[in-house]
Coordinates of C-alpha atoms and ligand atoms in Angstrom, one line a residue:
M4 CA 321.0 10.2 -145.2
D5 CA 321.4 13.5 -146.9
R6 CA 323.1 16.4 -145.2
R7 CA 320.0 18.1 -143.9
H8 CA 318.6 14.9 -142.5
F9 CA 321.9 14.0 -140.9
I10 CA 321.9 17.4 -139.0
A11 CA 318.3 17.0 -138.0
G12 CA 319.0 13.4 -136.9
V13 CA 321.9 14.6 -134.7
A14 CA 319.8 17.3 -133.2
S15 CA 316.9 15.0 -132.3
T16 CA 319.3 12.3 -130.9
A17 CA 320.9 14.9 -128.7
A18 CA 317.5 16.2 -127.5
L19 CA 316.5 12.6 -126.7
A20 CA 319.7 12.1 -124.7
G21 CA 318.7 15.2 -122.8
C22 CA 321.9 17.1 -123.6
A23 CA 320.8 19.6 -126.3
T24 CA 319.8 22.6 -124.2
T25 CA 321.1 22.1 -120.7
P26 CA 321.0 25.6 -119.2
A27 CA 324.3 27.0 -118.0
G28 CA 324.8 26.6 -114.3
S29 CA 322.3 23.8 -114.0
A30 CA 323.1 20.2 -113.3
A31 CA 324.3 18.4 -116.5
P32 CA 322.6 15.1 -117.2
S33 CA 323.7 11.9 -115.5
V34 CA 325.1 9.3 -117.9
A35 CA 326.0 5.8 -116.9
G36 CA 326.1 6.6 -113.3
L37 CA 328.3 9.7 -113.6
Q38 CA 326.9 12.8 -111.8
A39 CA 328.3 15.6 -114.0
A40 CA 329.3 18.9 -112.4
P41 CA 327.1 22.0 -112.9
M42 CA 328.2 23.7 -116.1
P43 CA 330.1 27.1 -115.9
A44 CA 328.0 30.0 -117.3
F45 CA 330.0 30.5 -120.5
I46 CA 329.8 26.9 -121.8
G47 CA 327.2 26.0 -124.4
Q48 CA 325.6 29.4 -125.0
P49 CA 326.2 30.2 -128.6
T50 CA 323.1 32.5 -128.6
Q51 CA 324.6 35.2 -126.4
K52 CA 325.4 38.5 -128.2
L53 CA 329.2 38.7 -128.7
M54 CA 329.7 42.4 -129.4
P55 CA 326.7 44.8 -129.1
K56 CA 326.5 46.9 -132.2
G57 CA 327.2 50.6 -131.8
K58 CA 326.3 53.4 -134.2
A59 CA 329.1 52.7 -136.7
P60 CA 328.2 50.5 -139.6
R61 CA 329.5 47.0 -139.0
V62 CA 331.0 44.7 -141.6
V63 CA 331.3 41.0 -140.5
I64 CA 333.8 39.0 -142.5
C65 CA 333.4 35.2 -142.1
G66 CA 336.7 33.5 -143.1
G67 CA 340.2 35.0 -142.5
G68 CA 342.0 33.5 -145.5
W69 CA 343.3 35.5 -148.5
G70 CA 339.9 37.0 -149.4
G71 CA 338.8 37.9 -145.9
L72 CA 342.0 39.4 -144.7
T73 CA 342.3 41.5 -147.9
T74 CA 338.7 42.8 -147.3
A75 CA 339.5 43.7 -143.7
A76 CA 342.7 45.5 -144.5
N77 CA 341.2 47.5 -147.4
L78 CA 338.0 48.4 -145.6
R79 CA 340.1 50.0 -142.9
K80 CA 341.8 52.2 -145.5
L81 CA 338.7 53.0 -147.6
A82 CA 336.1 53.3 -144.9
P83 CA 337.8 54.0 -141.6
Q84 CA 334.4 54.8 -140.0
V85 CA 333.3 51.2 -140.4
E86 CA 333.6 48.6 -137.6
V87 CA 335.2 45.5 -139.2
V88 CA 334.9 42.1 -137.4
L89 CA 336.8 39.2 -138.9
I90 CA 335.9 35.6 -137.8
D91 CA 338.0 32.6 -138.3
R92 CA 338.1 29.2 -136.6
N93 CA 341.9 29.2 -136.4
P94 CA 344.1 31.5 -134.2
N95 CA 346.7 31.7 -137.0
F96 CA 346.6 32.2 -140.8
F97 CA 348.7 29.6 -142.7
S98 CA 349.6 30.4 -146.3
S99 CA 348.9 27.8 -149.0
P100 CA 351.0 29.7 -151.5
L101 CA 354.7 28.6 -150.8
S102 CA 353.4 25.7 -148.7
N103 CA 354.6 23.0 -151.1
M104 CA 358.2 24.2 -150.4
W105 CA 357.5 24.0 -146.7
L106 CA 356.2 20.4 -147.1
V107 CA 359.5 19.2 -148.5
G108 CA 361.7 21.2 -146.1
M109 CA 362.8 24.0 -148.4
L110 CA 361.5 26.8 -146.2
D111 CA 360.6 27.6 -142.6
G112 CA 356.9 27.4 -141.6
E113 CA 357.3 30.7 -139.7
L114 CA 357.3 32.5 -143.0
L115 CA 353.8 31.1 -143.7
S116 CA 352.1 31.4 -140.4
H117 CA 350.7 34.7 -139.1
D118 CA 348.9 35.6 -135.9
Y119 CA 345.3 37.1 -136.4
Q120 CA 345.3 38.9 -133.1
R121 CA 348.5 40.9 -133.9
A122 CA 347.2 41.7 -137.4
S123 CA 343.9 43.0 -136.0
Q124 CA 345.7 45.2 -133.6
Q125 CA 348.1 46.5 -136.3
L126 CA 345.3 47.3 -138.8
G127 CA 342.4 48.2 -136.5
W128 CA 339.9 45.5 -137.2
H129 CA 338.4 43.1 -134.5
F130 CA 339.2 39.4 -134.5
V131 CA 336.9 36.7 -133.2
Q132 CA 338.2 33.2 -133.1
A133 CA 335.2 30.9 -133.5
E134 CA 333.4 28.5 -135.8
V135 CA 330.7 30.2 -137.8
E136 CA 327.7 27.9 -137.5
G137 CA 325.0 29.8 -139.2
V138 CA 324.0 32.9 -141.0
D139 CA 320.6 34.5 -140.8
R140 CA 320.6 36.9 -143.7
A141 CA 317.0 38.0 -143.1
Q142 CA 317.9 39.1 -139.5
R143 CA 321.5 40.1 -140.6
S144 CA 323.0 38.0 -137.9
V145 CA 325.8 35.4 -137.7
T146 CA 325.8 32.6 -135.2
T147 CA 329.2 31.3 -134.0
S148 CA 330.3 28.7 -131.6
I149 CA 330.7 31.4 -128.9
G150 CA 327.9 33.8 -129.6
T151 CA 326.0 35.8 -132.2
L152 CA 327.0 39.0 -134.1
D153 CA 324.7 41.4 -135.9
Y154 CA 325.9 43.0 -139.1
D155 CA 325.1 45.7 -141.6
W156 CA 327.2 44.2 -144.3
L157 CA 328.3 40.6 -144.6
V158 CA 331.3 39.2 -146.5
L159 CA 331.7 35.5 -146.8
A160 CA 335.1 34.2 -147.7
P161 CA 334.9 30.5 -146.7
G162 CA 337.2 28.9 -149.2
I163 CA 336.3 25.4 -150.4
R164 CA 335.1 22.0 -149.1
Y165 CA 335.9 18.5 -150.4
N166 CA 333.0 16.9 -152.2
Y167 CA 333.7 13.4 -150.9
E168 CA 330.1 12.6 -151.6
A169 CA 331.0 12.4 -155.3
W170 CA 333.3 9.4 -154.5
F171 CA 331.6 7.8 -151.5
G172 CA 327.9 8.8 -151.5
N173 CA 326.7 8.6 -147.9
D174 CA 329.5 6.3 -146.9
R175 CA 331.0 8.5 -144.2
R176 CA 333.4 5.8 -142.9
A177 CA 335.1 5.6 -146.3
A178 CA 335.2 9.4 -146.7
D179 CA 336.7 9.8 -143.2
A180 CA 339.3 7.1 -144.0
A181 CA 340.3 8.9 -147.2
R182 CA 340.5 12.2 -145.5
Q183 CA 342.4 11.1 -142.4
R184 CA 344.8 8.6 -144.1
F185 CA 345.4 10.4 -147.4
P186 CA 344.6 14.1 -147.0
S187 CA 345.4 16.6 -149.6
A188 CA 345.6 19.9 -147.6
Y189 CA 343.6 21.8 -150.1
A190 CA 340.6 22.7 -147.9
S191 CA 341.9 22.3 -144.4
N192 CA 345.1 23.8 -143.1
S193 CA 345.5 21.2 -140.3
E194 CA 346.2 18.6 -143.0
F195 CA 349.4 20.2 -144.0
L196 CA 351.3 18.8 -141.0
T197 CA 349.8 15.4 -141.6
I198 CA 351.2 15.4 -145.2
K199 CA 354.6 16.7 -144.1
R200 CA 354.9 14.0 -141.5
S201 CA 353.8 11.3 -144.0
L202 CA 356.4 12.5 -146.5
Q203 CA 359.1 12.4 -143.8
A204 CA 358.0 8.8 -143.0
F205 CA 357.8 7.8 -146.6
K206 CA 360.7 5.3 -147.2
G207 CA 359.9 4.5 -150.8
G208 CA 357.2 2.9 -153.0
E209 CA 354.3 4.3 -155.0
L210 CA 352.8 7.6 -154.1
V211 CA 349.7 8.5 -156.0
M212 CA 348.2 11.9 -156.4
T213 CA 344.6 12.2 -157.8
L214 CA 343.8 15.6 -159.2
P215 CA 340.2 16.9 -159.0
P216 CA 338.0 17.9 -162.0
P217 CA 337.8 21.6 -162.7
P218 CA 336.9 24.0 -161.3
Q219 CA 339.4 23.3 -158.6
R220 CA 341.5 25.3 -156.1
C221 CA 344.8 26.5 -157.7
P222 CA 345.0 24.1 -160.7
P223 CA 348.8 24.5 -161.2
S224 CA 349.7 23.8 -157.6
P225 CA 349.3 19.9 -157.6
Y226 CA 351.9 19.7 -160.3
E227 CA 354.2 22.0 -158.3
R228 CA 353.7 19.7 -155.4
A229 CA 354.5 16.6 -157.5
C230 CA 357.7 18.3 -158.8
L231 CA 358.8 19.2 -155.3
I232 CA 358.1 15.7 -154.0
G233 CA 360.1 14.4 -157.0
W234 CA 362.9 16.8 -156.0
Y235 CA 362.7 15.7 -152.4
L236 CA 362.9 11.9 -153.3
K237 CA 365.8 12.6 -155.7
T238 CA 367.7 14.8 -153.3
N239 CA 367.3 12.4 -150.4
K240 CA 367.9 9.3 -152.5
I241 CA 364.5 7.7 -151.6
K242 CA 363.4 5.0 -153.9
G243 CA 359.9 6.4 -154.4
H244 CA 357.8 7.2 -157.4
V245 CA 354.9 9.7 -157.9
T246 CA 352.0 8.9 -160.2
I247 CA 349.8 11.9 -161.0
L248 CA 346.2 10.8 -162.0
D249 CA 344.8 13.9 -163.6
H250 CA 341.1 14.3 -164.5
K251 CA 342.1 16.7 -167.3
P252 CA 343.2 15.7 -170.8
G253 CA 346.5 17.4 -170.3
I254 CA 348.6 19.5 -167.9
M255 CA 347.0 22.9 -167.5
P256 CA 348.1 25.7 -167.1
I257 CA 351.8 26.0 -167.9
G258 CA 351.7 22.6 -169.5
G259 CA 354.9 23.0 -171.5
G260 CA 356.9 24.0 -168.5
Y261 CA 355.7 21.2 -166.3
K262 CA 356.1 18.6 -169.0
A263 CA 359.7 19.7 -169.4
A264 CA 360.3 19.5 -165.7
F265 CA 358.8 16.0 -165.4
E266 CA 360.9 14.8 -168.3
Q267 CA 364.2 16.6 -167.7
L268 CA 364.3 16.7 -163.9
Y269 CA 362.1 13.8 -162.6
K270 CA 362.1 11.2 -165.4
D271 CA 362.5 8.3 -162.9
Y272 CA 360.3 9.9 -160.2
I273 CA 357.1 11.2 -161.8
T274 CA 354.6 9.6 -164.2
Y275 CA 351.8 11.8 -165.5
V276 CA 348.5 10.1 -166.5
P277 CA 345.9 12.3 -168.3
N278 CA 342.1 11.6 -168.5
A279 CA 342.2 9.6 -165.3
H280 CA 338.7 10.3 -164.1
V281 CA 338.3 8.7 -160.7
Q282 CA 335.6 6.0 -160.7
E283 CA 336.2 4.3 -157.4
V284 CA 338.5 4.9 -154.4
D285 CA 339.2 2.2 -151.8
P286 CA 341.1 3.9 -149.0
F287 CA 341.2 0.7 -146.9
N288 CA 342.9 -1.5 -149.6
K289 CA 344.8 1.4 -151.2
R290 CA 343.3 1.0 -154.6
I291 CA 341.9 3.5 -157.2
R292 CA 339.9 2.8 -160.3
T293 CA 340.1 5.5 -163.0
A294 CA 339.0 5.8 -166.6
A295 CA 342.7 5.5 -167.5
G296 CA 343.2 2.3 -165.6
D297 CA 343.5 0.9 -162.0
Q298 CA 346.2 1.9 -159.6
K299 CA 347.5 0.5 -156.3
F300 CA 349.5 2.7 -154.0
D301 CA 351.6 2.7 -150.8
H302 CA 350.7 6.2 -150.0
A303 CA 348.5 8.8 -151.6
I304 CA 347.4 12.4 -151.7
L305 CA 343.7 12.1 -152.6
M306 CA 342.1 15.3 -153.9
A307 CA 338.3 14.8 -153.9
P308 CA 336.4 17.2 -156.1
H309 CA 336.1 20.8 -154.8
Q310 CA 333.0 22.9 -154.0
A311 CA 332.2 26.1 -152.1
G312 CA 333.1 25.9 -148.4
D313 CA 330.4 24.7 -146.0
L314 CA 329.6 28.2 -144.9
A315 CA 328.5 29.3 -148.3
W316 CA 325.9 26.5 -148.1
L317 CA 324.9 27.3 -144.6
A318 CA 324.3 30.9 -145.6
G319 CA 322.0 29.8 -148.4
T320 CA 324.2 31.3 -151.2
V321 CA 324.6 28.1 -153.2
S322 CA 321.6 27.7 -155.6
A323 CA 320.4 24.7 -157.5
N324 CA 321.9 26.3 -160.6
S325 CA 325.3 27.3 -159.3
N326 CA 326.9 23.9 -159.5
G327 CA 328.1 23.7 -155.9
W328 CA 329.5 27.3 -155.9
A329 CA 328.0 30.5 -154.4
E330 CA 325.7 32.4 -156.7
V331 CA 327.0 36.0 -156.9
D332 CA 326.9 38.9 -159.3
Q333 CA 329.9 38.5 -161.5
L334 CA 331.0 42.1 -161.0
T335 CA 330.1 43.1 -157.5
M336 CA 330.3 39.7 -155.8
Q337 CA 326.9 40.5 -154.2
V338 CA 324.8 37.5 -153.3
A339 CA 321.8 37.1 -155.6
G340 CA 318.9 39.1 -154.1
D341 CA 320.8 40.4 -151.0
E342 CA 322.4 43.8 -151.4
R343 CA 324.1 43.5 -148.0
A344 CA 325.9 40.2 -148.5
F345 CA 328.9 39.3 -150.6
V346 CA 330.9 36.1 -151.3
I347 CA 334.5 36.3 -152.5
G348 CA 337.4 34.0 -153.2
D349 CA 337.4 30.4 -154.2
A350 CA 333.8 29.9 -153.2
I351 CA 332.2 31.8 -156.1
Q352 CA 330.5 30.4 -159.2
A353 CA 331.3 30.9 -162.8
V354 CA 331.7 34.6 -163.9
S355 CA 331.5 34.3 -167.6
S356 CA 329.8 32.3 -170.3
L357 CA 333.1 32.2 -172.3
P358 CA 334.9 28.8 -172.2
F359 CA 337.2 29.7 -169.2
R360 CA 333.9 30.3 -167.2
Y361 CA 335.5 30.5 -163.7
Y362 CA 338.1 32.9 -162.3
P363 CA 341.1 30.8 -161.2
K364 CA 340.6 29.8 -157.6
S365 CA 343.8 31.4 -156.4
A366 CA 345.0 33.6 -153.5
H367 CA 345.8 36.4 -156.0
I368 CA 342.2 36.4 -157.3
A369 CA 340.8 36.2 -153.7
N370 CA 343.0 39.2 -152.8
R371 CA 341.7 41.1 -155.8
L372 CA 338.0 40.2 -155.1
G373 CA 338.6 41.3 -151.4
R374 CA 339.7 44.7 -152.7
I375 CA 336.7 44.9 -155.0
V376 CA 334.2 44.2 -152.2
A377 CA 335.9 46.6 -149.8
Y378 CA 335.6 49.2 -152.5
Q379 CA 332.0 48.3 -153.2
I380 CA 331.0 48.7 -149.6
S381 CA 332.9 51.9 -149.1
E382 CA 331.4 53.5 -152.2
R383 CA 327.9 52.5 -151.3
L384 CA 328.3 53.8 -147.7
A385 CA 329.4 57.1 -149.2
G386 CA 326.3 57.2 -151.4
R387 CA 328.2 56.8 -154.6
T388 CA 327.7 54.2 -157.4
P389 CA 330.8 52.0 -157.6
E390 CA 332.6 51.7 -161.0
K391 CA 333.1 48.3 -162.6
R392 CA 336.4 46.7 -161.6
L393 CA 337.9 43.4 -162.6
P394 CA 340.7 41.3 -161.0
D395 CA 343.9 40.0 -162.5
N396 CA 345.8 36.9 -161.6
L397 CA 349.4 35.9 -161.2
C398 CA 350.8 32.5 -160.0
Y399 CA 354.4 31.4 -159.6
M400 CA 355.0 27.7 -159.4
V401 CA 358.3 26.2 -158.1
V402 CA 359.5 23.2 -160.0
N403 CA 363.0 22.7 -158.7
G404 CA 364.8 23.1 -155.3
S405 CA 368.4 23.1 -156.4
P406 CA 368.7 25.6 -157.9
G407 CA 365.3 27.2 -157.0
E408 CA 363.5 27.6 -160.3
A409 CA 359.9 28.5 -161.1
L410 CA 357.3 28.9 -163.8
N411 CA 354.7 31.6 -164.1
V412 CA 351.2 32.1 -165.4
Q413 CA 349.3 35.4 -165.7
F414 CA 345.7 36.2 -166.5
D415 CA 344.1 39.5 -167.4
Y416 CA 340.4 40.3 -167.7
D417 CA 338.4 42.7 -169.7
F418 CA 335.0 42.8 -171.5
D419 CA 334.3 41.6 -175.0
S420 CA 332.0 43.4 -177.4
E421 CA 329.0 41.6 -175.8
G422 CA 329.9 42.7 -172.3
R423 CA 331.1 39.2 -171.2
I424 CA 334.2 38.9 -169.0
R425 CA 337.0 37.8 -171.2
Q426 CA 340.3 36.1 -170.0
V427 CA 343.7 36.4 -171.6
Q428 CA 346.2 33.8 -170.3
R429 CA 350.0 33.9 -170.6
D430 CA 352.1 30.9 -169.7
F431 CA 355.8 31.4 -168.9
N432 CA 357.0 27.9 -169.5
E433 CA 360.7 28.4 -169.1
R434 CA 361.8 27.6 -165.6
T435 CA 364.1 30.3 -164.2
V436 CA 365.8 31.3 -160.9
S437 CA 364.5 34.8 -161.4
L438 CA 360.8 33.6 -161.4
Y439 CA 361.6 31.7 -158.2
K440 CA 362.8 34.9 -156.6
D441 CA 359.7 36.7 -157.9
D442 CA 357.5 34.2 -156.1
F443 CA 359.0 35.4 -152.8
R444 CA 358.6 39.0 -153.8
W445 CA 355.0 38.4 -154.6
A446 CA 354.4 36.8 -151.2
D447 CA 356.2 39.6 -149.4
F448 CA 354.1 42.2 -151.1
M449 CA 350.9 40.3 -150.3
F450 CA 351.7 39.6 -146.7
T451 CA 352.5 43.3 -146.2
E452 CA 349.0 44.2 -147.5
L453 CA 347.3 41.5 -145.4
F454 CA 349.1 42.0 -142.2
G455 CA 350.2 45.6 -142.3
G456 CA 353.9 45.0 -142.2
I457 CA 354.1 42.8 -139.1
A458 CA 354.7 39.6 -141.0
P459 CA 358.4 38.6 -141.0
P460 CA 359.9 39.6 -144.3
V461 CA 360.0 36.7 -146.8
L462 CA 362.9 38.4 -148.5
P463 CA 365.8 37.8 -149.0
Y464 CA 364.4 34.5 -150.3
P465 CA 365.5 31.5 -148.3
Q466 CA 368.5 29.6 -149.5
Y467 CA 367.9 26.0 -150.2
R468 CA 369.1 23.5 -147.6
A469 CA 368.8 19.7 -147.9
A470 CA 365.7 18.5 -146.1
Ligands
FAD525 C1 349.1 23.7 -152.0 C2 348.5 25.0 -152.5 C3 349.3 25.9 -153.1 C4 348.7 27.1 -153.6 N1 349.5 28.0 -154.2 C5 349.0 29.2 -154.6 C6 349.9 30.2 -155.2 O1 351.1 30.0 -155.3 N2 349.3 31.4 -155.6 C7 348.0 31.6 -155.5 O2 347.5 32.7 -155.8 N3 347.1 30.7 -154.9 C8 347.6 29.5 -154.4 N4 346.8 28.6 -153.8 C9 345.3 28.8 -153.7 C10 345.0 29.7 -152.5 O3 345.4 29.2 -151.3 C11 343.5 29.8 -152.5 O4 343.0 30.2 -153.7 C12 343.1 30.9 -151.5 O5 343.4 30.5 -150.2 C13 341.6 31.3 -151.5 O6 341.3 32.2 -150.6 P1 339.9 32.3 -149.9 O7 339.9 33.5 -149.0 O8 338.8 32.1 -150.9 O9 339.9 31.0 -149.0 P2 340.8 30.5 -147.8 O10 342.2 31.2 -147.9 O11 340.8 29.0 -147.7 O12 340.2 31.1 -146.5 C14 339.0 30.5 -145.9 C15 339.0 30.8 -144.4 O13 337.7 30.6 -143.9 C16 337.9 30.0 -142.6 N5 336.6 29.3 -142.4 C17 335.9 28.5 -143.3 N6 334.7 28.1 -142.8 C18 334.7 28.7 -141.5 C19 333.7 28.6 -140.5 N7 332.6 27.9 -140.6 N8 334.0 29.2 -139.3 C20 335.2 29.9 -139.2 N9 336.1 30.0 -140.1 C21 335.9 29.4 -141.3 C22 339.0 29.0 -142.8 O14 339.6 28.7 -141.6 C23 340.0 29.9 -143.7 O15 340.9 30.6 -142.9 C24 347.3 27.4 -153.4 C25 346.5 26.5 -152.7 C26 347.1 25.3 -152.2 C27 346.2 24.3 -151.5

């Protein structure tokens, strides 16, 4: 069954069972002899209006990750007359950047987790904790699990989803087994804790990491994770070994720095396998077949291919030509054919016909695109034509815990003579303590922008302590 039929199937099954539209306050259906209590009025009414719209223009931001939070913070500065509503399914933001250190006990989770309600009070935007279930761009309205919201401007910042269909087709049981037993914590924050616990319980053996094909979220970070797991095994004298099955023909970016770290720091702990296109995954018998050979494992971090988050699909922004990503204007981030809707962050499609094609799917780029869209909306509201702006990118990757050492990659963008977006990449392959410190400075700077100074300072950077 494809996705649409699956949803239609669920809806009709629910209707047949008599539980699709039970009105609030009326008797709920009787199932297997149980006479259910009348439902309280606020249950099951996602169609009620959440916040009536006043005269001020309203921007609704769906997704409170790096892109969404940046847009909210910058809109408040650039267009204070605008009412900004940010919706996220979670009560707290959890930062993926720095999270690999948290996974292996190098730093405290409090540095990564921030409360949306407090941030909204500090910065003057509204927070709604709900699941966004649909977007009607013709009516300019968003349906959430607790009600609907009208908007004048819409910003979608939904992040990514796992394309398990590429591995398992319609076999939902296998996909669920892979996600639940061997999650990667790339698309869903709740998986971080599962991975941390599984690492704590890992007493040795073969741990396999599959890396997805590009474009993927934060390409250098799986290697960072492998290094820090290698460091964790070595530090805690655990007889474990990590095999990285990489879809790519080589480590990218910062290949030289990672290769040196694998060879010099983790020779007995990490094996890197290039060109390992995943052909078959068996999460029940713990086996993977790849173009570079078969692999058995005791534990795994399985990264299925990445695509734009579900919401980008629900909002009709993914086209048949955009390869699983949201189709937007490469400069303004405006959804094709809809001047009131934008998509930012990891969810967007290729931005250039030059070989790099996609912006790196990073928090730094999501932040820069959030700034660009806040600027776009504020200029258009002021009746001005926005100038062209391009992002930049910067990523620090920690490869050692004792001493803390990191690598760095930077990207700059401009236009070539034909008007195409051009990328210049610089890899800093020498691992240094100073880049490690810069990683925390970067995070401190970002959190200050996103949360208006209420986030606990990340600096001075945490001292390493054995996990
Ligand atoms: C392990 C790891 C390490 C990383 N390290 C770095 C790094 O060092 N530097 C860097 O720049 N980048 C890093 N990244 C990448 C970075 O985290 C992402 O690029 C960034 O989060 C993208 O921002 P976004 O706003 O597009 O999506 P996200 O930050 O994922 O935000 C999406 C938000 O939308 C919400 N959402 C989605 N759908 C719905 C819905 N239907 N209803 C309600 N809410 C919804 C989600 O809850 C989430 O909060 C790392 C990523 C990982 C996984």
